[in-house]
Amino acid sequence: MEFETVIGLEVHAQLATSTKMFCNCSIEFGQDPNLNTCPVCLGLPGALPTINETAVKYAIMLGLATHCSIRKDSQFARKNYFYPDLPKAYQTSQFDRPICENGWVEIEVEGKKKKIGITRIHMEEDAGKLVHDGGDRTASYVDLNRAGTPLVEIVSEPDIRNSAEAKAYMEKIHSIVTYLDICNGNMEKGNLRCDANVSIRPFNQSEFGIRTETKNLNSFRNVQDAIEFEIERQIELTFEGDPIIQQTRLWDANQKTSKAMRSKEDSDDYRYFPCPDLPIVLVDDSLIQQLKAQLPELPDVKQLRFQSQYALGEKDASNLVANKKIAEYFEETVENGAEAKQTANWILSDFSRLLNENKVEIDECKIKPNALASLIQLIADGVISSKIAKTVFEEMFASGNAPDKIVKEKGLTQVSNEDEIKSICQKILDENPSQIDEFKAGKVKVLGFFVGQVMKQTKGKANPQLVNKLLNDLLSC
Ligand code: ADP
Ligand code: MG
Ligand code: ZN
């Protein structure tokens, strides 16, 4: 039997406000436990919440950027459940009147574009954190600094059909929230995370199968791996004749496996009801228009502009715009005079590799756009070969020194002096008479051997085009 996979993602994004969702406490990370708390976020009786206006504006901006309709009278609701890190014993969230609904984002997988529907985006607050490495090893400690941190939850339609699409969707959401500057997008810290709902069904079946929800996936890789694992698990169960149980599962990224956490509540179990302490969130047209006007250029639009303005291919453009900082870095390098395609090549290959290996963001690294532009210019001017340029680049990355300084200090200037290279070529030919015979007997591949010897002799500094030409000249006389 062939199965089709059905996936819907629920993405939580922490809003980059300075204060919490319903009180004035700071959301600054890394404070002493329970320092950022007050009667409201501690859930003390009688404390009254107020709504963070910036958080509401951020949620609306996200809705506009994802083609949602914006509800003009959205409402907060209490989602009741009992957790030790949830002091009120309910989470203030939204239920039947979320701020944004019925949107979509476009993803691209292997050159195929597809729209993924967004059911809703609602505002809510984060819970606190349990700490198990405090003084008493048998006790659980609770840190409520995070309690009340503003979140948006973005719920997708079950439109996703495989793990690659899920990853592309997550990447798209990441790029949109970071372009909007409403979330820092740091997945490792959990500031953007996702729950993956997965089910399978026979291809000829129209109803959906029973789904599981794998929680708190905090990297693109984890999203993809957890979904693949879950698809396999469900297919195996089905072949064994075992039922799939609706449940919440927890991904273990080290073991690359998930385990059941609890059987999944239905929304009835949460006994939602409108929060009596908070007013309806009234949004008028003028606010929507004002926020629309403030939206930055978003990734899809930027990609099209990159393709036309810089004559880049779709793939290069899409890779560059996926990360806002990289897109900005690219444009700044080009503004500094570097050729666009060369710039894209550098950024998307050697540069990205080094950034990944060293786990640094492009705007934090030692190479500034003007320095990359100078390096690219040095190659264009024939001062260094592109091979030597890679060495210079690594050195720039490590030391932050300017490329011309590195080239000068290390004596890496490309040798383009014809006489100088000619005499080295002659020397190499003189030393290898048998290879000359082979060449003359028709084994043209031997030319590569000679070029290699010359490059070795000049420590890679000879201009390769010139070496090729001179060797050919010498061999043909
Ligand atoms: P809950 O709030 O209980 O998690 P929702 O109805 O809000 O449930 O759905 C959550 C997510 O699950 C949505 O992203 C939706 O697209 C997805 N989903 C719903 N049914 C299925 C299914 N059968 N298979 C896969 N995903 C599903
Ligand atoms: Mg859910
Ligand atoms: Zn507070």
PDB file of N, CA and C in Angstrom, residues 33-34 37 42 83-87 127-132 139-145 147:
ATOM      1  N   PRO A  33      16.904  33.976  38.512  1.00  0.00           N
ATOM      2  CA  PRO A  33      15.550  33.400  38.495  1.00  0.00           C
ATOM      3  C   PRO A  33      14.521  34.285  39.201  1.00  0.00           C
ATOM      4  N   ASN A  34      13.372  34.407  38.596  1.00  0.00           N
ATOM      5  CA  ASN A  34      12.219  35.108  39.167  1.00  0.00           C
ATOM      6  C   ASN A  34      12.419  36.592  39.408  1.00  0.00           C
ATOM      7  N   THR A  37       9.591  39.414  37.408  1.00  0.00           N
ATOM      8  CA  THR A  37       8.223  38.997  37.716  1.00  0.00           C
ATOM      9  C   THR A  37       7.506  40.095  38.491  1.00  0.00           C
ATOM     10  N   LEU A  42       3.076  36.545  38.020  1.00  0.00           N
ATOM     11  CA  LEU A  42       3.125  35.490  39.040  1.00  0.00           C
ATOM     12  C   LEU A  42       1.738  34.893  39.261  1.00  0.00           C
ATOM     13  N   TYR A  83      -0.174  23.123  35.110  1.00  0.00           N
ATOM     14  CA  TYR A  83       1.253  22.835  35.000  1.00  0.00           C
ATOM     15  C   TYR A  83       1.972  23.597  36.093  1.00  0.00           C
ATOM     16  N   PRO A  84       3.020  23.036  36.647  1.00  0.00           N
ATOM     17  CA  PRO A  84       3.729  23.753  37.702  1.00  0.00           C
ATOM     18  C   PRO A  84       4.384  25.061  37.231  1.00  0.00           C
ATOM     19  N   ASP A  85       4.661  25.163  35.924  1.00  0.00           N
ATOM     20  CA  ASP A  85       5.291  26.408  35.453  1.00  0.00           C
ATOM     21  C   ASP A  85       4.272  27.418  34.925  1.00  0.00           C
ATOM     22  N   LEU A  86       3.011  27.156  35.214  1.00  0.00           N
ATOM     23  CA  LEU A  86       1.941  28.049  34.749  1.00  0.00           C
ATOM     24  C   LEU A  86       1.163  28.521  35.983  1.00  0.00           C
ATOM     25  N   PRO A  87       1.625  29.610  36.607  1.00  0.00           N
ATOM     26  CA  PRO A  87       1.110  29.952  37.941  1.00  0.00           C
ATOM     27  C   PRO A  87      -0.386  30.231  37.976  1.00  0.00           C
ATOM     28  N   ALA A 127       4.931  30.070  29.053  1.00  0.00           N
ATOM     29  CA  ALA A 127       4.931  29.604  30.451  1.00  0.00           C
ATOM     30  C   ALA A 127       6.310  29.862  31.057  1.00  0.00           C
ATOM     31  N   GLY A 128       6.459  29.548  32.334  1.00  0.00           N
ATOM     32  CA  GLY A 128       7.778  29.654  32.967  1.00  0.00           C
ATOM     33  C   GLY A 128       8.610  28.422  32.655  1.00  0.00           C
ATOM     34  N   LYS A 129       9.612  28.197  33.466  1.00  0.00           N
ATOM     35  CA  LYS A 129      10.520  27.081  33.216  1.00  0.00           C
ATOM     36  C   LYS A 129      10.760  26.309  34.502  1.00  0.00           C
ATOM     37  N   LEU A 130      10.785  24.980  34.373  1.00  0.00           N
ATOM     38  CA  LEU A 130      11.159  24.182  35.533  1.00  0.00           C
ATOM     39  C   LEU A 130      12.659  23.941  35.485  1.00  0.00           C
ATOM     40  N   VAL A 131      13.299  24.008  36.637  1.00  0.00           N
ATOM     41  CA  VAL A 131      14.741  23.819  36.712  1.00  0.00           C
ATOM     42  C   VAL A 131      15.002  22.605  37.595  1.00  0.00           C
ATOM     43  N   HIS A 132      15.811  21.672  37.057  1.00  0.00           N
ATOM     44  CA  HIS A 132      16.047  20.451  37.835  1.00  0.00           C
ATOM     45  C   HIS A 132      17.481  20.305  38.299  1.00  0.00           C
ATOM     46  N   ALA A 139      14.363  18.004  44.118  1.00  0.00           N
ATOM     47  CA  ALA A 139      13.303  19.002  43.995  1.00  0.00           C
ATOM     48  C   ALA A 139      13.239  19.572  42.583  1.00  0.00           C
ATOM     49  N   SER A 140      12.073  20.086  42.217  1.00  0.00           N
ATOM     50  CA  SER A 140      11.937  20.878  40.998  1.00  0.00           C
ATOM     51  C   SER A 140      11.819  22.334  41.404  1.00  0.00           C
ATOM     52  N   TYR A 141      12.577  23.180  40.733  1.00  0.00           N
ATOM     53  CA  TYR A 141      12.488  24.615  40.994  1.00  0.00           C
ATOM     54  C   TYR A 141      11.755  25.262  39.836  1.00  0.00           C
ATOM     55  N   VAL A 142      11.109  26.388  40.109  1.00  0.00           N
ATOM     56  CA  VAL A 142      10.425  27.051  39.009  1.00  0.00           C
ATOM     57  C   VAL A 142      10.954  28.480  38.859  1.00  0.00           C
ATOM     58  N   ASP A 143      11.265  28.825  37.601  1.00  0.00           N
ATOM     59  CA  ASP A 143      11.743  30.166  37.262  1.00  0.00           C
ATOM     60  C   ASP A 143      10.676  30.814  36.382  1.00  0.00           C
ATOM     61  N   LEU A 144      10.072  31.877  36.878  1.00  0.00           N
ATOM     62  CA  LEU A 144       8.953  32.485  36.146  1.00  0.00           C
ATOM     63  C   LEU A 144       9.365  33.707  35.329  1.00  0.00           C
ATOM     64  N   ASN A 145      10.674  33.871  35.099  1.00  0.00           N
ATOM     65  CA  ASN A 145      11.107  34.989  34.250  1.00  0.00           C
ATOM     66  C   ASN A 145      10.463  34.930  32.866  1.00  0.00           C
ATOM     67  N   ALA A 147       7.600  33.441  32.141  1.00  0.00           N
ATOM     68  CA  ALA A 147       6.133  33.421  32.189  1.00  0.00           C
ATOM     69  C   ALA A 147       5.586  34.767  31.723  1.00  0.00           C
TER      70      ALA A 147
END
